[in-house]
Coordinates of C-alpha atoms in Angstrom, one line a residue:
X1014 CA 33.3 115.5 -81.3
X1015 CA 31.5 117.0 -78.2
X1016 CA 28.8 114.3 -78.0
X1017 CA 31.8 111.7 -78.2
X1018 CA 33.7 113.1 -75.3
X1019 CA 30.6 113.3 -73.3
X1020 CA 29.9 109.6 -74.4
X1021 CA 32.7 107.8 -73.1
X1022 CA 33.8 108.9 -69.3
X1023 CA 31.1 106.7 -68.0
X1024 CA 32.4 103.3 -69.0
X1025 CA 35.8 104.8 -68.0
X1026 CA 34.3 106.0 -64.5
X1027 CA 33.1 102.4 -63.9
X1028 CA 36.0 100.4 -64.7
X1029 CA 37.9 102.8 -61.9
X1030 CA 35.2 102.0 -59.8
X1031 CA 36.0 98.1 -60.3
X1032 CA 39.4 98.5 -59.8
X1033 CA 39.0 100.3 -56.5
X1034 CA 36.4 97.8 -55.1
X1035 CA 38.7 94.6 -56.2
X1036 CA 41.4 97.0 -54.0
X1037 CA 39.3 97.3 -51.0
X1038 CA 39.9 93.6 -49.7
X1039 CA 43.9 94.2 -49.4
X1040 CA 43.3 97.8 -48.3
X1041 CA 40.8 96.4 -45.7
X1042 CA 42.7 94.2 -43.8
X1043 CA 45.7 94.7 -41.5
X1044 CA 49.1 92.5 -40.6
X1045 CA 46.8 91.0 -38.1
X1046 CA 44.2 90.3 -40.5
X1047 CA 41.3 92.0 -39.1
X1048 CA 38.8 94.0 -41.1
X1049 CA 39.3 98.0 -41.1
X1050 CA 36.1 99.8 -41.7
X1051 CA 35.0 100.4 -45.1
X1052 CA 32.2 100.2 -47.5
X1053 CA 30.6 98.0 -44.6
X1054 CA 29.2 101.3 -43.0
X1055 CA 28.1 102.9 -46.2
X1056 CA 24.8 103.7 -47.3
X1057 CA 24.9 101.1 -50.2
X1058 CA 26.2 103.4 -52.3
X1059 CA 30.0 102.9 -51.0
X1060 CA 29.8 105.9 -48.7
X1061 CA 32.4 106.0 -46.0
X1062 CA 31.9 109.5 -45.1
X1063 CA 28.8 110.7 -42.7
X1064 CA 28.3 114.6 -43.2
X1065 CA 27.7 116.7 -39.9
X1066 CA 28.6 113.4 -37.6
X1067 CA 31.7 112.9 -35.2
X1068 CA 33.4 110.3 -33.5
X1069 CA 34.2 111.0 -29.7
X1070 CA 36.7 108.8 -27.7
X1071 CA 37.2 109.2 -24.2
X1072 CA 38.7 107.7 -21.0
X1073 CA 37.1 108.3 -17.3
X1074 CA 40.5 107.3 -15.6
X1075 CA 43.6 108.7 -17.1
X1076 CA 45.8 106.4 -14.2
X1077 CA 44.7 103.1 -13.0
X1078 CA 46.7 101.4 -10.0
X1079 CA 46.4 98.4 -9.1
X1080 CA 48.4 95.3 -7.6
X1081 CA 50.2 91.9 -9.3
X1082 CA 47.7 89.1 -9.8
X1083 CA 44.8 91.1 -9.8
X1084 CA 42.6 92.6 -12.6
X1085 CA 41.9 95.9 -13.8
X1086 CA 39.6 98.0 -16.0
X1087 CA 40.9 100.5 -18.3
X1088 CA 38.3 102.4 -19.3
X1089 CA 37.1 103.4 -22.9
X1090 CA 34.1 104.9 -24.5
X1091 CA 32.9 106.1 -27.5
X1092 CA 30.5 108.0 -28.8
X1093 CA 29.0 110.3 -31.8
X1094 CA 27.2 113.9 -32.5
X1095 CA 24.5 113.7 -32.6
X1096 CA 23.1 110.5 -32.2
X1097 CA 23.2 108.4 -34.5
X1098 CA 19.7 106.5 -34.8
X1099 CA 21.5 103.1 -35.8
X1100 CA 24.3 101.1 -34.7
X1101 CA 27.6 101.4 -36.6
X1102 CA 30.3 98.2 -36.9
X1103 CA 33.5 99.9 -35.8
X1104 CA 37.2 98.6 -35.2
X1105 CA 38.3 98.9 -31.4
X1106 CA 42.3 98.0 -30.8
X1107 CA 43.7 98.8 -27.9
X1108 CA 47.9 99.3 -27.8
X1109 CA 50.5 99.3 -25.2
X1110 CA 53.8 101.3 -24.9
X1111 CA 56.2 100.3 -22.2
X1112 CA 56.5 102.4 -18.9
X1113 CA 60.6 101.9 -20.0
X1114 CA 59.7 103.0 -24.0
X1115 CA 60.4 101.0 -26.6
X1116 CA 57.6 99.9 -30.0
X1117 CA 53.8 100.3 -29.1
X1118 CA 52.4 96.9 -29.4
X1119 CA 49.4 95.4 -30.1
X1120 CA 47.1 94.3 -27.2
X1121 CA 43.4 93.2 -28.4
X1122 CA 42.0 93.8 -31.9
X1123 CA 38.1 93.5 -31.6
X1124 CA 35.1 94.1 -34.5
X1125 CA 31.7 93.5 -33.4
X1126 CA 32.4 89.7 -31.8
X1127 CA 35.5 89.3 -33.3
X1128 CA 38.1 89.5 -30.6
X1129 CA 41.7 89.0 -31.2
X1130 CA 44.4 89.2 -28.4
X1131 CA 48.2 89.2 -28.8
X1132 CA 51.6 88.0 -27.5
X1133 CA 51.6 88.0 -24.1
X1134 CA 48.3 89.7 -23.3
X1135 CA 47.0 86.6 -25.5
X1136 CA 44.0 85.4 -23.8
X1137 CA 44.5 87.8 -20.3
X1138 CA 42.2 90.3 -22.0
X1139 CA 39.1 91.1 -23.5
X1140 CA 36.3 94.2 -23.9
X1141 CA 33.8 95.0 -21.1
X1142 CA 31.2 95.8 -23.8
X1143 CA 28.5 96.5 -20.7
X1144 CA 26.8 99.3 -23.0
X1145 CA 26.8 100.6 -26.5
X1146 CA 30.1 102.5 -27.0
X1147 CA 31.5 100.7 -24.2
X1148 CA 35.6 99.8 -25.3
X1149 CA 37.1 99.3 -22.1
X1150 CA 39.9 96.6 -21.6
X1151 CA 39.7 94.2 -18.7
X1152 CA 42.9 92.9 -17.8
X1153 CA 43.2 89.5 -15.4
X1154 CA 46.5 88.1 -13.9
X1155 CA 48.2 91.4 -13.7
X1156 CA 52.2 91.0 -14.5
X1157 CA 54.8 92.9 -13.5
X1158 CA 55.8 94.0 -16.9
X1159 CA 52.2 95.5 -17.9
X1160 CA 53.1 99.0 -16.5
X1161 CA 52.5 101.4 -19.4
X1162 CA 50.5 103.5 -21.2
X1163 CA 47.8 101.8 -23.2
X1164 CA 45.7 103.2 -26.3
X1165 CA 42.3 102.9 -27.0
X1166 CA 42.0 103.6 -30.6
X1167 CA 37.9 103.6 -32.6
X1168 CA 38.0 103.6 -36.3
X1169 CA 35.2 104.2 -38.5
X1170 CA 35.6 104.5 -41.7
X1171 CA 38.2 107.2 -42.4
X1172 CA 37.2 108.7 -38.3
X1173 CA 40.4 107.7 -36.0
X1174 CA 39.8 108.8 -32.6
X1175 CA 42.0 107.6 -29.5
X1176 CA 42.0 107.9 -25.5
X1177 CA 45.1 106.9 -23.2
X1178 CA 45.1 105.1 -19.5
X1179 CA 48.0 104.6 -17.5
X1180 CA 48.4 101.4 -15.6
X1181 CA 50.9 101.5 -12.8
X1182 CA 51.3 98.4 -10.1
X1183 CA 51.7 99.2 -6.5
X1184 CA 54.6 97.9 -4.9
X1185 CA 58.0 98.2 -3.2
X1186 CA 61.2 99.5 -4.4
X1187 CA 64.9 97.6 -3.3
X1188 CA 68.3 98.0 -4.1
X1189 CA 70.1 94.6 -4.7
X1190 CA 73.0 93.9 -5.3
X1191 CA 74.8 90.6 -6.0
X1192 CA 76.9 88.2 -3.5
X1193 CA 79.9 89.0 -5.8
X1194 CA 80.0 92.7 -4.9
X1195 CA 79.3 96.3 -5.7
X1196 CA 79.1 97.5 -9.2
X1197 CA 78.9 93.9 -11.0
X1198 CA 76.1 94.3 -12.9
X1199 CA 75.4 95.1 -16.6
X1200 CA 71.8 96.2 -17.6
X1201 CA 71.2 92.8 -18.9
X1202 CA 72.8 90.9 -15.5
X1203 CA 70.5 93.8 -13.5
X1204 CA 67.4 92.5 -15.2
X1205 CA 68.1 89.0 -14.5
X1206 CA 68.7 89.2 -10.5
X1207 CA 65.7 90.9 -10.3
X1208 CA 63.5 88.6 -11.9
X1209 CA 65.6 85.9 -9.7
X1210 CA 64.2 87.8 -7.0
X1211 CA 60.3 87.8 -8.1
X1212 CA 61.1 91.5 -8.8
X1213 CA 61.2 93.3 -12.2
X1214 CA 64.2 96.5 -12.8
X1215 CA 62.3 99.2 -11.4
X1216 CA 61.1 102.6 -13.6
X1217 CA 62.4 106.2 -12.6
X1218 CA 58.7 106.9 -11.6
X1219 CA 59.2 103.8 -8.9
X1220 CA 62.2 104.9 -7.7
X1221 CA 60.8 108.5 -7.2
X1222 CA 58.0 107.3 -5.1
X1223 CA 60.4 105.1 -2.9
X1224 CA 63.0 108.1 -2.1
X1225 CA 59.6 110.5 -1.7
X1226 CA 58.8 107.2 1.1
X1227 CA 62.0 107.8 2.8
X1228 CA 64.8 105.3 0.9
X1229 CA 67.9 106.4 1.0
X1230 CA 70.7 104.8 -1.0
X1231 CA 74.2 105.9 -2.2
X1232 CA 75.0 103.2 -4.4
X1233 CA 74.0 103.8 -8.1
X1234 CA 71.6 101.4 -9.9
X1235 CA 70.3 100.1 -13.3
X1236 CA 66.6 101.6 -14.1
X1237 CA 64.4 100.0 -16.2
X1238 CA 65.0 102.7 -18.7
X1239 CA 68.4 102.1 -19.4
X1240 CA 69.6 105.5 -16.7
X1241 CA 71.7 104.8 -13.5
X1242 CA 70.4 106.6 -10.3
X1243 CA 70.1 106.7 -6.7
X1244 CA 68.0 107.9 -4.0
X1245 CA 69.4 110.3 -1.1
X1246 CA 67.2 111.8 1.5
X1247 CA 70.1 113.0 3.4
X1248 CA 72.6 114.6 1.9
X1249 CA 76.5 113.3 2.8
X1250 CA 80.1 113.9 1.2
X1251 CA 80.1 110.4 -0.2
X1252 CA 76.9 110.6 -2.2
X1253 CA 77.0 114.1 -4.7
X1254 CA 78.2 116.2 -1.5
X1255 CA 76.9 118.2 1.3
X1256 CA 75.9 121.1 -0.7
X1257 CA 73.5 119.1 -3.1
X1258 CA 69.2 119.1 -2.0
X1259 CA 67.8 115.4 -1.2
X1260 CA 66.8 113.8 -4.5
X1261 CA 67.4 111.1 -6.9
X1262 CA 70.5 111.5 -8.3
X1263 CA 71.3 110.6 -11.7
X1264 CA 74.3 109.4 -14.0
X1265 CA 71.6 109.7 -17.0
X1266 CA 72.0 106.9 -19.5
X1267 CA 75.0 104.0 -19.4
X1268 CA 75.8 101.8 -22.1
X1269 CA 74.0 98.4 -21.1
X1270 CA 77.1 95.7 -21.9
X1271 CA 79.8 97.9 -20.9
X1272 CA 79.0 99.8 -17.9
X1273 CA 78.3 97.8 -14.5
X1274 CA 76.7 99.0 -11.7
X1275 CA 73.9 97.7 -9.0
X1276 CA 70.5 97.5 -9.6
X1277 CA 67.0 99.0 -7.9
X1278 CA 64.1 95.5 -8.3
X1279 CA 60.4 96.4 -7.9
X1280 CA 58.3 94.0 -6.3
X1281 CA 54.7 94.1 -6.1
X1282 CA 52.0 92.2 -4.0
X1283 CA 52.3 88.5 -3.0
X1284 CA 50.2 85.4 -3.7
X1285 CA 51.1 83.6 -0.5
X1286 CA 53.2 84.4 2.7
X1287 CA 56.4 84.9 4.4
X1288 CA 57.1 83.9 7.5
X1289 CA 59.8 83.0 9.8
X1290 CA 60.5 79.0 10.2
X1291 CA 60.6 78.1 13.8
X1292 CA 63.3 75.5 14.3
X1293 CA 64.6 73.8 16.8
X1294 CA 68.3 74.9 15.9
X1295 CA 70.2 76.4 13.3
X1296 CA 70.5 75.6 9.9
X1297 CA 72.9 76.0 7.1
X1298 CA 71.6 77.2 3.9
X1299 CA 71.0 74.1 2.2
X1300 CA 69.5 72.5 5.1
X1301 CA 67.3 75.8 5.6
X1302 CA 66.3 74.9 1.8
X1303 CA 65.4 72.0 3.1
X1304 CA 63.5 72.9 6.3
X1305 CA 61.2 75.0 3.9
X1306 CA 60.4 72.1 2.0
X1307 CA 59.7 69.7 4.7
X1308 CA 57.3 72.7 5.9
X1309 CA 55.1 72.4 2.8
X1310 CA 56.5 75.8 1.2
X1311 CA 60.0 77.1 -0.3
X1312 CA 62.7 79.3 1.4
X1313 CA 62.0 83.3 0.0
X1314 CA 63.4 85.6 -2.0
X1315 CA 64.2 89.0 -1.5
X1316 CA 61.5 90.6 -3.6
X1317 CA 59.6 88.2 -1.6
X1318 CA 60.8 89.3 1.9
X1319 CA 60.3 93.5 0.7
X1320 CA 56.5 92.9 -0.4
X1321 CA 55.8 91.0 3.2
X1322 CA 57.3 93.9 4.7
X1323 CA 55.7 96.4 2.6
X1324 CA 52.0 95.2 2.3
X1325 CA 51.7 92.4 5.3
X1326 CA 53.8 94.2 8.0
X1327 CA 56.0 91.4 8.3
X1328 CA 58.3 92.6 11.2
X1329 CA 61.1 89.8 12.9
X1330 CA 64.5 90.8 14.5
X1331 CA 65.9 87.1 13.2
X1332 CA 68.2 87.3 10.6
X1333 CA 67.6 84.5 8.2
X1334 CA 68.4 82.8 5.4
X1335 CA 67.0 83.9 1.5
X1336 CA 66.9 81.8 -2.0
X1337 CA 69.8 84.0 -2.6
X1338 CA 72.2 83.0 0.0
X1339 CA 71.6 86.5 1.9
X1340 CA 70.6 87.0 5.2
X1341 CA 68.4 89.5 6.2
X1342 CA 65.2 90.4 8.6
X1343 CA 62.4 92.9 8.4
X1344 CA 61.7 95.6 10.8
X1345 CA 58.3 97.4 10.8
X1346 CA 58.5 98.5 14.4
X1347 CA 61.8 99.7 15.2
X1348 CA 63.2 98.9 18.7
X1349 CA 66.6 99.0 20.1
X1350 CA 68.7 95.6 19.6
X1351 CA 67.4 95.6 15.7
X1352 CA 69.8 98.1 13.9
X1353 CA 68.5 101.8 12.9
X1354 CA 65.2 103.2 14.5
X1355 CA 63.4 103.2 11.2
X1356 CA 61.2 100.5 9.3
X1357 CA 63.2 98.6 6.4
X1358 CA 65.0 95.4 5.5
X1359 CA 68.1 94.6 7.1
X1360 CA 71.0 92.9 5.4
X1361 CA 73.8 91.4 6.7
X1362 CA 75.1 90.7 3.1
X1363 CA 76.1 87.1 2.0
X1364 CA 77.3 84.7 4.7
X1365 CA 79.3 81.8 4.0
X1366 CA 76.4 78.9 2.9
X1367 CA 77.8 76.4 5.8
X1368 CA 77.1 78.9 8.6
X1369 CA 74.0 78.6 10.7
X1370 CA 71.2 80.7 10.7
X1371 CA 67.2 81.0 11.1
X1372 CA 65.6 80.8 7.5
X1373 CA 62.7 82.9 6.0
X1374 CA 60.1 80.6 3.8
X1375 CA 57.5 81.2 1.7
X1376 CA 54.2 79.6 1.3
X1377 CA 51.5 80.8 -1.5
X1378 CA 48.3 79.7 -1.0
X1379 CA 44.5 79.5 -3.1
X1380 CA 41.7 80.5 -1.3
X1381 CA 38.4 78.8 -2.6
X1382 CA 34.5 78.8 -1.8
X1383 CA 33.4 75.2 -0.8
X1384 CA 29.8 73.8 -0.4
X1385 CA 28.8 70.3 0.4
X1386 CA 26.9 67.6 -1.8
X1387 CA 24.3 68.0 0.3
X1388 CA 23.5 71.9 -0.4
X1389 CA 24.3 75.2 1.1
X1390 CA 24.5 76.3 4.2
X1391 CA 25.0 72.6 6.2
X1392 CA 28.2 72.8 7.9
X1393 CA 29.0 73.3 11.4
X1394 CA 32.6 74.6 12.0
X1395 CA 33.8 71.4 12.9
X1396 CA 32.3 69.9 9.6
X1397 CA 34.1 72.6 7.7
X1398 CA 37.0 71.6 9.2
X1399 CA 36.5 68.2 7.6
X1400 CA 35.3 69.1 4.1
X1401 CA 38.5 71.4 3.9
X1402 CA 40.9 68.6 4.9
X1403 CA 39.2 66.0 2.5
X1404 CA 40.0 68.0 -0.2
X1405 CA 43.5 68.8 0.7
X1406 CA 43.1 71.8 2.2
X1407 CA 42.4 73.7 5.4
X1408 CA 40.2 76.6 6.7
X1409 CA 41.1 79.7 5.4
X1410 CA 42.2 82.8 7.8
X1411 CA 40.7 86.3 7.7
X1412 CA 44.3 87.5 5.7
X1413 CA 43.9 84.8 3.2
X1414 CA 40.2 85.7 2.3
X1415 CA 41.2 89.7 2.5
X1416 CA 44.2 88.8 -0.1
X1417 CA 41.8 86.9 -2.4
X1418 CA 39.3 89.6 -2.4
X1419 CA 42.2 92.2 -3.1
X1420 CA 42.6 89.9 -6.4
X1421 CA 39.1 89.6 -7.3
X1422 CA 37.5 86.8 -5.6
X1423 CA 33.9 87.3 -5.6
X1424 CA 30.8 85.1 -3.3
X1425 CA 27.6 86.2 -2.1
X1426 CA 27.5 82.7 0.3
X1427 CA 28.9 83.0 4.1
X1428 CA 31.7 80.7 4.8
X1429 CA 33.4 79.7 8.3
X1430 CA 36.9 80.6 8.6
X1431 CA 39.8 79.7 10.6
X1432 CA 38.8 82.0 13.6
X1433 CA 35.4 80.8 14.2
X1434 CA 33.8 83.8 12.5
X1435 CA 31.5 83.4 9.0
X1436 CA 32.2 86.2 6.1
X1437 CA 32.2 86.5 2.5
X1438 CA 34.0 88.6 -0.1
X1439 CA 32.1 91.0 -2.6
X1440 CA 33.5 92.9 -5.2
X1441 CA 30.9 93.9 -7.1
X1442 CA 28.0 94.8 -4.7
X1443 CA 24.4 93.9 -5.6
X1444 CA 20.9 93.5 -3.9
X1445 CA 21.1 89.9 -2.4
X1446 CA 24.4 90.4 -0.8
X1447 CA 24.6 93.0 1.4
X1448 CA 23.3 95.8 -0.8
X1449 CA 24.0 97.9 -3.8
X1450 CA 24.6 101.0 -1.2
X1451 CA 27.2 99.3 0.5
X1452 CA 30.9 99.4 -1.0
X1453 CA 32.9 96.1 -2.3
X1454 CA 34.9 94.6 0.8
X1455 CA 34.8 91.2 2.7
X1456 CA 31.0 91.2 4.5
X1457 CA 31.1 89.3 8.3
X1458 CA 28.7 87.6 10.5
X1459 CA 31.2 88.0 13.7
X1460 CA 31.6 85.0 15.3
X1461 CA 29.2 82.1 15.1
X1462 CA 28.3 79.2 17.6
X1463 CA 30.6 76.1 16.2
X1464 CA 28.2 73.7 17.0
X1465 CA 24.7 74.9 16.2
X1466 CA 25.5 77.6 13.4
X1467 CA 25.5 76.4 9.9
X1468 CA 27.4 77.6 6.6
X1469 CA 29.2 77.2 3.8
X1470 CA 33.3 77.2 4.2
X1471 CA 36.3 79.1 2.6
X1472 CA 39.2 76.8 1.9
X1473 CA 42.7 77.4 1.4
X1474 CA 45.4 75.3 -0.3
X1475 CA 49.0 75.5 -0.9
X1476 CA 51.4 74.4 -3.9
X1477 CA 51.1 70.8 -5.3
X1478 CA 54.4 68.8 -5.0
X1479 CA 52.8 66.7 -7.5
X1480 CA 50.5 67.4 -11.1
X1481 CA 46.5 67.9 -11.7
X1482 CA 46.0 66.6 -15.2
X1483 CA 42.9 66.0 -17.4
X1484 CA 43.1 62.3 -18.3
X1485 CA 42.5 61.3 -22.1
X1486 CA 39.9 58.6 -22.4
X1487 CA 38.5 57.1 -25.3
X1488 CA 35.1 57.7 -23.9
X1489 CA 33.7 59.4 -21.0
X1490 CA 33.0 57.5 -17.7
X1491 CA 31.0 57.7 -14.7
X1492 CA 32.6 58.7 -11.1
X1493 CA 33.2 55.1 -10.2
X1494 CA 35.2 54.3 -13.8
X1495 CA 36.9 57.9 -13.2
X1496 CA 38.1 56.6 -9.8
X1497 CA 39.4 53.3 -11.3
X1498 CA 41.0 55.4 -14.8
X1499 CA 43.0 57.6 -12.6
X1500 CA 44.1 54.5 -10.8
X1501 CA 45.0 52.6 -13.9
X1502 CA 47.1 55.4 -15.1
X1503 CA 49.4 55.7 -12.2
X1504 CA 47.5 58.4 -10.2
X1505 CA 44.8 58.8 -8.2
X1506 CA 41.6 61.2 -8.7
X1507 CA 41.9 64.7 -8.0
X1508 CA 41.1 66.7 -5.3
X1509 CA 38.9 70.3 -5.4
X1510 CA 41.9 71.8 -3.8
X1511 CA 44.5 70.4 -6.0
X1512 CA 42.5 71.4 -9.0
X1513 CA 42.0 74.8 -7.4
X1514 CA 46.2 75.0 -7.1
X1515 CA 46.8 73.4 -10.3
X1516 CA 44.6 76.2 -12.2
X1517 CA 46.2 79.3 -10.2
X1518 CA 49.7 78.2 -9.4
X1519 CA 50.4 75.6 -12.3
X1520 CA 48.3 77.8 -15.5
X1521 CA 46.3 74.4 -15.6
X1522 CA 44.0 74.9 -18.5
X1523 CA 41.1 72.8 -20.1
X1524 CA 37.4 73.5 -21.0
X1525 CA 35.9 69.7 -20.3
X1526 CA 34.2 69.2 -17.2
X1527 CA 35.7 66.7 -15.3
X1528 CA 34.7 64.3 -12.3
X1529 CA 36.8 64.8 -8.9
X1530 CA 37.2 62.9 -5.7
X1531 CA 34.5 64.4 -4.2
X1532 CA 31.9 63.8 -6.6
X1533 CA 31.5 67.4 -8.2
X1534 CA 32.2 68.1 -11.4
X1535 CA 34.4 71.4 -12.8
X1536 CA 37.2 72.3 -14.4
X1537 CA 39.9 75.1 -14.5
X1538 CA 40.3 78.2 -17.0
X1539 CA 43.3 80.4 -16.9
X1540 CA 42.8 82.2 -20.3
X1541 CA 39.3 82.8 -20.6
X1542 CA 37.2 82.2 -24.1
X1543 CA 33.8 82.1 -25.4
X1544 CA 32.3 78.7 -24.9
X1545 CA 34.1 78.2 -21.6
X1546 CA 31.9 80.4 -19.2
X1547 CA 32.5 83.7 -18.0
X1548 CA 35.5 85.6 -19.9
X1549 CA 37.2 86.1 -16.8
X1550 CA 39.7 83.1 -15.2
X1551 CA 38.8 80.6 -12.3
X1552 CA 37.4 76.9 -11.8
X1553 CA 34.0 76.5 -13.3
X1554 CA 31.5 74.4 -11.4
X1555 CA 28.8 72.1 -12.4
X1556 CA 27.5 70.9 -9.0
X1557 CA 27.4 67.5 -8.1
X1558 CA 25.7 65.2 -10.8
X1559 CA 24.1 61.9 -10.1
X1560 CA 27.2 59.5 -10.1
X1561 CA 26.2 57.5 -13.3
X1562 CA 26.6 60.3 -15.8
X1563 CA 29.5 60.3 -17.9
X1564 CA 32.0 62.8 -17.8
X1565 CA 35.9 63.4 -18.1
X1566 CA 38.1 63.0 -15.0
X1567 CA 40.5 65.2 -13.5
X1568 CA 43.7 63.3 -11.7
X1569 CA 46.8 63.5 -9.5
X1570 CA 50.1 62.5 -9.6
X1571 CA 52.3 63.2 -6.4
X1572 CA 55.3 61.7 -8.4
X1573 CA 55.6 63.7 -11.4
X1574 CA 56.8 67.7 -11.0

């Protein structure tokens, strides 16, 4: 009997192991179909644990600050103690908890070369992976709603370690009251009006920082977390009473559908420029919208005016129409006859639309480097003006180049700017571009002789009134055939500036190289992916191939919106 009891457990153990192995595929996949580490990191005997070895995950930056439209890297690194003699395949997962709370959602999951991104983060994020153990998240084209806490989780078998990084956008907070008067917005109304003004509902942290910087406003407004608050720097009777110290007053959480207040909105940096349009006479609201359009721009939104005041030092004592029908003007240098003796955006409320006033316009630009077909450093200043004009662009200003650098433009060749200086933007210092010892920035050669000296050029283009598209053809074409194909399609072959604008402002994303009017071959990528060049947005260039070669083509139709 004893011998029989010892002999039979082995077949039973084999059966149990087979059942366990048959369940591993079901256990090994998450709902997003990415494989959790299991037997793949074992020693051939199905062992998952590795005794005496500890997994560590850490971030060198607990908080990252950035601007809307720019790129950001959230650091994360993992390592083992003691160090392993051979690499192990781990699962890296980044998730996001919005600053306003709610459910934690997936951003990116990766195992080795397999990477998948989710939701609004799709194709805007990737892993840096510069060195072993580097799991840093690279985010491109930051949006106002990207703020929050990001968690980097590394899973190896049954080991699971994580680190968190907070992402915050720098910007400006402003109170907003709609045309129909004070305390008329539900929470969802408040979300909508902020969005309409190129903004988002402010968080408590953003409002608190604005209060520290001097924001004083007695009307209560919604914040992103559903609370209603207002900032007071000068205590007074109607605003909580003289006896209360300055601070951010709170009504706490209110019913998002039943209760009505104003709103505090948050706007980050601009991609373009807000300016007061010089006109021979004042205009009504409809005429103001048309005047901006005729100037190649659009009437500015409230959030855009606040951002221009905050980040670009816009200072103008003339009241002007904005897109919501309000009248405002920005003051950075307080003076008599321009309102209170402190900086701010002055408001006259909502004037009757037939009244005559000035107008503030918003013009967005994209800056791009340009090198002509005959090679590097061949353009005088006047040549540079001409080639930009031929590409539906103008010479970029220093301010435009500086903003492009802040948004990630990295280019080692020096080029002419509109003021006759020669400069170039560097985000990643390296030996041929000023040296490793220099900080990132816009390098300058200063003013150069406009007729004798030769460089490349930086051009800038504004949004289009038409559309750029990749023309689907049954076969590839040479340059002459490409021009004719666009003409036959009721369009014309696109210029370089038009392609950059379509990429920057219209989200054009196409991995096929196509002819452009100058004979160059390029393609635009807003959603980086493997096999489409570097894992960052941009317009890829193949230079100027022989015109008889066969490729695709990008067309521009002015009549298509």
